[in-house]
PDB file of C-alpha atoms in Angstrom:
ATOM      1  CA  MET A   1       0.021   0.009  -0.049  1.00  0.00           C
ATOM      2  CA  CYS A   2       1.167   3.478  -0.492  1.00  0.00           C
ATOM      3  CA  PHE A   3       2.116   4.968   2.819  1.00  0.00           C
ATOM      4  CA  SER A   4       4.675   7.619   1.792  1.00  0.00           C
ATOM      5  CA  PHE A   5       5.691  10.238  -0.775  1.00  0.00           C
ATOM      6  CA  GLU A   6       8.290   7.922  -2.024  1.00  0.00           C
ATOM      7  CA  VAL A   7       6.085   4.975  -2.465  1.00  0.00           C
ATOM      8  CA  SER A   8       3.341   7.041  -4.275  1.00  0.00           C
ATOM      9  CA  LEU A   9       5.901   8.633  -6.576  1.00  0.00           C
ATOM     10  CA  GLY A  10       7.689   5.463  -7.344  1.00  0.00           C
ATOM     11  CA  THR A  11       4.454   3.628  -8.192  1.00  0.00           C
ATOM     12  CA  PHE A  12       3.462   6.469 -10.626  1.00  0.00           C
ATOM     13  CA  LEU A  13       6.894   6.435 -12.302  1.00  0.00           C
ATOM     14  CA  PHE A  14       6.825   2.571 -12.491  1.00  0.00           C
ATOM     15  CA  SER A  15       3.365   2.245 -13.797  1.00  0.00           C
ATOM     16  CA  TRP A  16       3.859   5.118 -16.357  1.00  0.00           C
ATOM     17  CA  GLY A  17       7.327   3.674 -17.371  1.00  0.00           C
ATOM     18  CA  VAL A  18       5.867   0.274 -18.097  1.00  0.00           C
ATOM     19  CA  SER A  19       2.861   1.924 -19.927  1.00  0.00           C
ATOM     20  CA  LEU A  20       5.003   4.008 -22.107  1.00  0.00           C
ATOM     21  CA  TYR A  21       7.204   1.082 -22.918  1.00  0.00           C
ATOM     22  CA  LEU A  22       4.146  -1.034 -23.779  1.00  0.00           C
ATOM     23  CA  LEU A  23       2.631   1.681 -26.002  1.00  0.00           C
ATOM     24  CA  ARG A  24       5.688   1.477 -28.173  1.00  0.00           C
ATOM     25  CA  LYS A  25       4.890  -2.138 -28.908  1.00  0.00           C
ATOM     26  CA  ASN A  26       2.531  -3.476 -31.539  1.00  0.00           C
ATOM     27  CA  LEU A  27      -0.622  -3.833 -29.322  1.00  0.00           C
ATOM     28  CA  THR A  28      -4.109  -4.707 -30.266  1.00  0.00           C
ATOM     29  CA  LYS A  29      -6.792  -1.923 -29.752  1.00  0.00           C
ATOM     30  CA  TYR A  30      -7.933  -3.713 -26.479  1.00  0.00           C
ATOM     31  CA  GLN A  31      -4.378  -3.933 -25.175  1.00  0.00           C
ATOM     32  CA  ARG A  32      -3.777  -0.291 -25.970  1.00  0.00           C
ATOM     33  CA  GLN A  33      -6.921   0.915 -24.165  1.00  0.00           C
ATOM     34  CA  ASN A  34      -5.968  -1.332 -21.160  1.00  0.00           C
ATOM     35  CA  VAL A  35      -2.642   0.351 -20.982  1.00  0.00           C
ATOM     36  CA  ILE A  36      -4.025   3.824 -21.293  1.00  0.00           C
ATOM     37  CA  PHE A  37      -6.591   3.006 -18.695  1.00  0.00           C
ATOM     38  CA  LEU A  38      -3.609   1.918 -16.425  1.00  0.00           C
ATOM     39  CA  MET A  39      -1.916   5.268 -17.030  1.00  0.00           C
ATOM     40  CA  ILE A  40      -5.099   7.127 -15.913  1.00  0.00           C
ATOM     41  CA  PHE A  41      -5.506   4.677 -12.980  1.00  0.00           C
ATOM     42  CA  SER A  42      -1.969   5.065 -11.721  1.00  0.00           C
ATOM     43  CA  SER A  43      -2.164   8.924 -12.060  1.00  0.00           C
ATOM     44  CA  MET A  44      -3.979   8.875  -8.772  1.00  0.00           C
ATOM     45  CA  GLN A  45      -0.382   8.490  -7.228  1.00  0.00           C
ATOM     46  CA  ILE A  46       0.194  12.055  -8.213  1.00  0.00           C
ATOM     47  CA  PRO A  47      -2.395  13.548  -5.676  1.00  0.00           C
ATOM     48  CA  ASP A  48      -1.324  10.961  -3.076  1.00  0.00           C
ATOM     49  CA  ALA A  49       2.311  12.014  -3.480  1.00  0.00           C
ATOM     50  CA  ILE A  50       1.368  15.633  -3.203  1.00  0.00           C
ATOM     51  CA  LEU A  51      -0.671  15.004   0.002  1.00  0.00           C
ATOM     52  CA  TRP A  52       2.112  13.015   1.599  1.00  0.00           C
ATOM     53  CA  TYR A  53       4.700  15.578   0.498  1.00  0.00           C
ATOM     54  CA  ASN A  54       2.470  18.355   2.070  1.00  0.00           C
ATOM     55  CA  LYS A  55       2.282  16.085   5.254  1.00  0.00           C
ATOM     56  CA  MET A  56      -1.643  16.436   5.025  1.00  0.00           C
ATOM     57  CA  LYS A  57      -1.506  20.004   6.293  1.00  0.00           C
ATOM     58  CA  LYS A  58      -4.807  21.882   5.967  1.00  0.00           C
ATOM     59  CA  ASN A  59      -3.710  24.495   3.551  1.00  0.00           C
ATOM     60  CA  ARG A  60      -4.527  25.332  -0.193  1.00  0.00           C
ATOM     61  CA  VAL A  61      -2.442  22.469  -1.637  1.00  0.00           C
ATOM     62  CA  ASN A  62      -4.321  20.044   0.234  1.00  0.00           C
ATOM     63  CA  LEU A  63      -7.740  21.739  -0.392  1.00  0.00           C
ATOM     64  CA  TYR A  64      -7.058  21.962  -4.180  1.00  0.00           C
ATOM     65  CA  THR A  65      -5.589  18.509  -4.370  1.00  0.00           C
ATOM     66  CA  THR A  66      -8.538  17.036  -2.592  1.00  0.00           C
ATOM     67  CA  SER A  67     -11.329  19.045  -4.020  1.00  0.00           C
ATOM     68  CA  TYR A  68     -10.332  19.167  -7.693  1.00  0.00           C
ATOM     69  CA  LEU A  69      -7.426  16.908  -8.635  1.00  0.00           C
ATOM     70  CA  ILE A  70      -8.606  13.738  -6.965  1.00  0.00           C
ATOM     71  CA  PRO A  71     -12.293  13.910  -8.236  1.00  0.00           C
ATOM     72  CA  PHE A  72     -11.027  14.872 -11.725  1.00  0.00           C
ATOM     73  CA  LEU A  73      -8.721  11.762 -11.970  1.00  0.00           C
ATOM     74  CA  LEU A  74     -11.448   9.513 -10.420  1.00  0.00           C
ATOM     75  CA  SER A  75     -13.942  10.924 -12.858  1.00  0.00           C
ATOM     76  CA  LEU A  76     -11.511  10.380 -15.754  1.00  0.00           C
ATOM     77  CA  GLN A  77     -11.330   6.717 -14.990  1.00  0.00           C
ATOM     78  CA  LEU A  78     -15.141   6.365 -15.163  1.00  0.00           C
ATOM     79  CA  ILE A  79     -15.408   8.581 -18.397  1.00  0.00           C
ATOM     80  CA  TYR A  80     -12.649   6.717 -20.158  1.00  0.00           C
ATOM     81  CA  ASN A  81     -13.993   3.321 -19.403  1.00  0.00           C
ATOM     82  CA  ASN A  82     -17.723   4.005 -19.928  1.00  0.00           C
ATOM     83  CA  PHE A  83     -17.620   6.605 -22.733  1.00  0.00           C
ATOM     84  CA  ILE A  84     -14.385   5.981 -24.700  1.00  0.00           C
ATOM     85  CA  ARG A  85     -13.779   2.240 -24.340  1.00  0.00           C
ATOM     86  CA  LEU A  86     -17.498   1.092 -24.395  1.00  0.00           C
ATOM     87  CA  GLU A  87     -18.486   0.614 -27.999  1.00  0.00           C
ATOM     88  CA  SER A  88     -21.905  -1.068 -27.895  1.00  0.00           C
ATOM     89  CA  ASN A  89     -25.260   0.775 -27.493  1.00  0.00           C
ATOM     90  CA  GLU A  90     -27.313  -1.713 -25.383  1.00  0.00           C
ATOM     91  CA  THR A  91     -29.776  -0.720 -22.893  1.00  0.00           C
ATOM     92  CA  LEU A  92     -27.534  -1.689 -20.001  1.00  0.00           C
ATOM     93  CA  ASP A  93     -24.794   0.503 -21.450  1.00  0.00           C
ATOM     94  CA  THR A  94     -27.070   3.522 -21.314  1.00  0.00           C
ATOM     95  CA  ILE A  95     -27.753   2.839 -17.692  1.00  0.00           C
ATOM     96  CA  VAL A  96     -24.184   2.421 -16.937  1.00  0.00           C
ATOM     97  CA  ARG A  97     -23.460   5.799 -18.669  1.00  0.00           C
ATOM     98  CA  LEU A  98     -26.112   7.550 -16.586  1.00  0.00           C
ATOM     99  CA  MET A  99     -24.762   6.078 -13.398  1.00  0.00           C
ATOM    100  CA  THR A 100     -21.254   7.144 -14.509  1.00  0.00           C
ATOM    101  CA  LEU A 101     -22.422  10.875 -15.086  1.00  0.00           C
ATOM    102  CA  TYR A 102     -24.067  10.731 -11.653  1.00  0.00           C
ATOM    103  CA  ALA A 103     -20.897   9.320  -9.951  1.00  0.00           C
ATOM    104  CA  VAL A 104     -18.871  12.046 -11.747  1.00  0.00           C
ATOM    105  CA  TYR A 105     -21.123  14.651 -10.372  1.00  0.00           C
ATOM    106  CA  ASN A 106     -20.925  13.180  -6.888  1.00  0.00           C
ATOM    107  CA  MET A 107     -17.083  12.953  -6.978  1.00  0.00           C
ATOM    108  CA  PHE A 108     -16.883  16.693  -6.864  1.00  0.00           C
ATOM    109  CA  ILE A 109     -19.202  17.033  -4.062  1.00  0.00           C
ATOM    110  CA  ARG A 110     -17.977  14.176  -1.993  1.00  0.00           C
ATOM    111  CA  TYR A 111     -14.227  15.240  -1.962  1.00  0.00           C
ATOM    112  CA  ARG A 112     -14.678  18.883  -1.075  1.00  0.00           C
ATOM    113  CA  GLY A 113     -12.397  19.744   1.741  1.00  0.00           C
ATOM    114  CA  TYR A 114      -9.221  18.427   3.023  1.00  0.00           C
ATOM    115  CA  SER A 115      -7.527  15.077   3.088  1.00  0.00           C
ATOM    116  CA  THR A 116      -6.262  13.556   6.277  1.00  0.00           C
ATOM    117  CA  ALA A 117      -3.942  10.593   7.251  1.00  0.00           C
ATOM    118  CA  SER A 118      -5.753   7.425   8.435  1.00  0.00           C
ATOM    119  CA  CYS A 119      -5.099   6.503  12.021  1.00  0.00           C
ATOM    120  CA  ASP A 120      -3.158   3.319  11.229  1.00  0.00           C
ATOM    121  CA  ILE A 121       0.574   3.779  11.882  1.00  0.00           C
ATOM    122  CA  TYR A 122       2.010   1.079   9.491  1.00  0.00           C
ATOM    123  CA  PHE A 123      -0.601   1.199   6.802  1.00  0.00           C
ATOM    124  CA  SER A 124      -1.343   4.839   6.903  1.00  0.00           C
ATOM    125  CA  SER A 125      -3.127   6.215   3.882  1.00  0.00           C
ATOM    126  CA  PRO A 126      -4.654   9.441   2.735  1.00  0.00           C
ATOM    127  CA  VAL A 127      -8.330   9.600   3.561  1.00  0.00           C
ATOM    128  CA  TRP A 128      -9.476  11.756   0.758  1.00  0.00           C
ATOM    129  CA  GLY A 129     -11.808  14.462   1.774  1.00  0.00           C
ATOM    130  CA  GLY A 130     -11.255  13.591   5.485  1.00  0.00           C
ATOM    131  CA  LYS A 131     -14.253  11.108   5.503  1.00  0.00           C
ATOM    132  CA  GLU A 132     -13.962   7.464   4.823  1.00  0.00           C
ATOM    133  CA  LEU A 133     -15.657   6.109   1.754  1.00  0.00           C
ATOM    134  CA  GLU A 134     -18.564   3.665   2.429  1.00  0.00           C
ATOM    135  CA  TRP A 135     -17.671   0.241   1.227  1.00  0.00           C
ATOM    136  CA  TYR A 136     -20.590  -0.047  -1.096  1.00  0.00           C
ATOM    137  CA  ILE A 137     -19.669   3.173  -2.959  1.00  0.00           C
ATOM    138  CA  LEU A 138     -16.201   1.839  -3.463  1.00  0.00           C
ATOM    139  CA  PHE A 139     -17.880  -1.395  -4.741  1.00  0.00           C
ATOM    140  CA  ILE A 140     -20.002   0.538  -7.264  1.00  0.00           C
ATOM    141  CA  PHE A 141     -16.985   2.590  -8.492  1.00  0.00           C
ATOM    142  CA  GLY A 142     -14.994  -0.753  -9.013  1.00  0.00           C
ATOM    143  CA  LEU A 143     -17.817  -2.048 -11.015  1.00  0.00           C
ATOM    144  CA  LEU A 144     -18.061   1.071 -13.168  1.00  0.00           C
ATOM    145  CA  ILE A 145     -14.378   1.179 -13.882  1.00  0.00           C
ATOM    146  CA  SER A 146     -14.418  -2.545 -14.907  1.00  0.00           C
ATOM    147  CA  TYR A 147     -17.673  -2.715 -16.902  1.00  0.00           C
ATOM    148  CA  PRO A 148     -18.219  -4.811 -19.026  1.00  0.00           C
ATOM    149  CA  ASP A 149     -15.052  -6.892 -18.550  1.00  0.00           C
ATOM    150  CA  ILE A 150     -16.142  -9.498 -15.925  1.00  0.00           C
ATOM    151  CA  SER A 151     -12.451 -10.662 -15.276  1.00  0.00           C
ATOM    152  CA  ARG A 152     -11.245  -7.137 -14.678  1.00  0.00           C
ATOM    153  CA  GLY A 153     -14.344  -6.694 -12.343  1.00  0.00           C
ATOM    154  CA  PHE A 154     -13.241  -9.743 -10.322  1.00  0.00           C
ATOM    155  CA  ILE A 155      -9.693  -8.343  -9.947  1.00  0.00           C
ATOM    156  CA  VAL A 156     -11.033  -4.956  -8.771  1.00  0.00           C
ATOM    157  CA  LEU A 157     -13.412  -6.504  -6.268  1.00  0.00           C
ATOM    158  CA  THR A 158     -10.718  -8.939  -4.922  1.00  0.00           C
ATOM    159  CA  ALA A 159      -8.285  -5.843  -4.351  1.00  0.00           C
ATOM    160  CA  LEU A 160     -11.176  -4.081  -2.733  1.00  0.00           C
ATOM    161  CA  LEU A 161     -11.644  -6.960  -0.273  1.00  0.00           C
ATOM    162  CA  ILE A 162      -7.954  -7.405   0.451  1.00  0.00           C
ATOM    163  CA  SER A 163      -7.654  -3.624   0.941  1.00  0.00           C
ATOM    164  CA  GLN A 164     -10.614  -3.703   3.484  1.00  0.00           C
ATOM    165  CA  LEU A 165      -8.913  -6.520   5.430  1.00  0.00           C
ATOM    166  CA  ILE A 166      -5.582  -4.926   5.532  1.00  0.00           C
ATOM    167  CA  THR A 167      -6.097  -1.317   6.134  1.00  0.00           C
ATOM    168  CA  ASN A 168      -9.682  -0.896   7.230  1.00  0.00           C
ATOM    169  CA  SER A 169      -9.269   2.821   6.154  1.00  0.00           C
ATOM    170  CA  GLY A 170      -7.779   4.977   3.602  1.00  0.00           C
ATOM    171  CA  TYR A 171      -8.980   2.932   0.622  1.00  0.00           C
ATOM    172  CA  GLY A 172      -7.401   5.413  -1.858  1.00  0.00           C
ATOM    173  CA  SER A 173      -3.928   4.000  -1.471  1.00  0.00           C
ATOM    174  CA  MET A 174      -5.035   0.723  -2.736  1.00  0.00           C
ATOM    175  CA  TRP A 175      -4.523   2.348  -6.210  1.00  0.00           C
ATOM    176  CA  CYS A 176      -0.896   1.900  -5.536  1.00  0.00           C
ATOM    177  CA  ALA A 177      -1.012  -1.795  -5.089  1.00  0.00           C
ATOM    178  CA  ILE A 178      -3.389  -2.389  -7.925  1.00  0.00           C
ATOM    179  CA  ALA A 179      -1.382  -0.058 -10.313  1.00  0.00           C
ATOM    180  CA  ASN A 180       1.932  -1.944  -9.649  1.00  0.00           C
ATOM    181  CA  SER A 181       0.386  -5.383  -9.952  1.00  0.00           C
ATOM    182  CA  VAL A 182      -1.547  -4.537 -13.219  1.00  0.00           C
ATOM    183  CA  ALA A 183       1.670  -2.942 -14.590  1.00  0.00           C
ATOM    184  CA  VAL A 184       3.614  -6.160 -13.893  1.00  0.00           C
ATOM    185  CA  TYR A 185       0.821  -8.290 -15.395  1.00  0.00           C
ATOM    186  CA  TYR A 186       0.715  -6.180 -18.550  1.00  0.00           C
ATOM    187  CA  LEU A 187       4.555  -6.283 -18.896  1.00  0.00           C
ATOM    188  CA  TYR A 188       4.379 -10.013 -18.618  1.00  0.00           C
ATOM    189  CA  LYS A 189       1.385 -10.555 -20.875  1.00  0.00           C
ATOM    190  CA  TYR A 190       1.824  -7.949 -23.543  1.00  0.00           C
TER     191      TYR A 190
END
């Protein structure tokens, strides 16, 4: 889990380095979209690194990072997956797209304010917006960023469960573990 500035920055650099390397290869459209999504997903390490570097102080850096950068990057994951990657026009897709728009709207409301560090000492993690996410919201977000790929959905849900068991707070840092794991997997597979 990302529990420091160095780990967050290292994760970002590693995931983006692997992604840039893979994008130079002859990938299928599906593989290329997966790699681009990994780049968007691992970009969450930038606000985490900023918050750690800032030591979670309640200042403008924390406020702007939490209120604008975090919801922007989370929303970008949803929009990319459900508007750019999704190609069919089924009824379910329309429902998913409406849920996506509602989730994007809520991101900018939910993360108003300052981030704080979770109370765990070893697995300390930024708590975005200073209030912990309800598990069901994280579950819905996981489904929305993995739709319609069932295998990716199982990976996201498994990571959520493991994160819940390990940290019990500060779910945002699970992006670190997932980004590194997926980068290694894509490097091996592609």
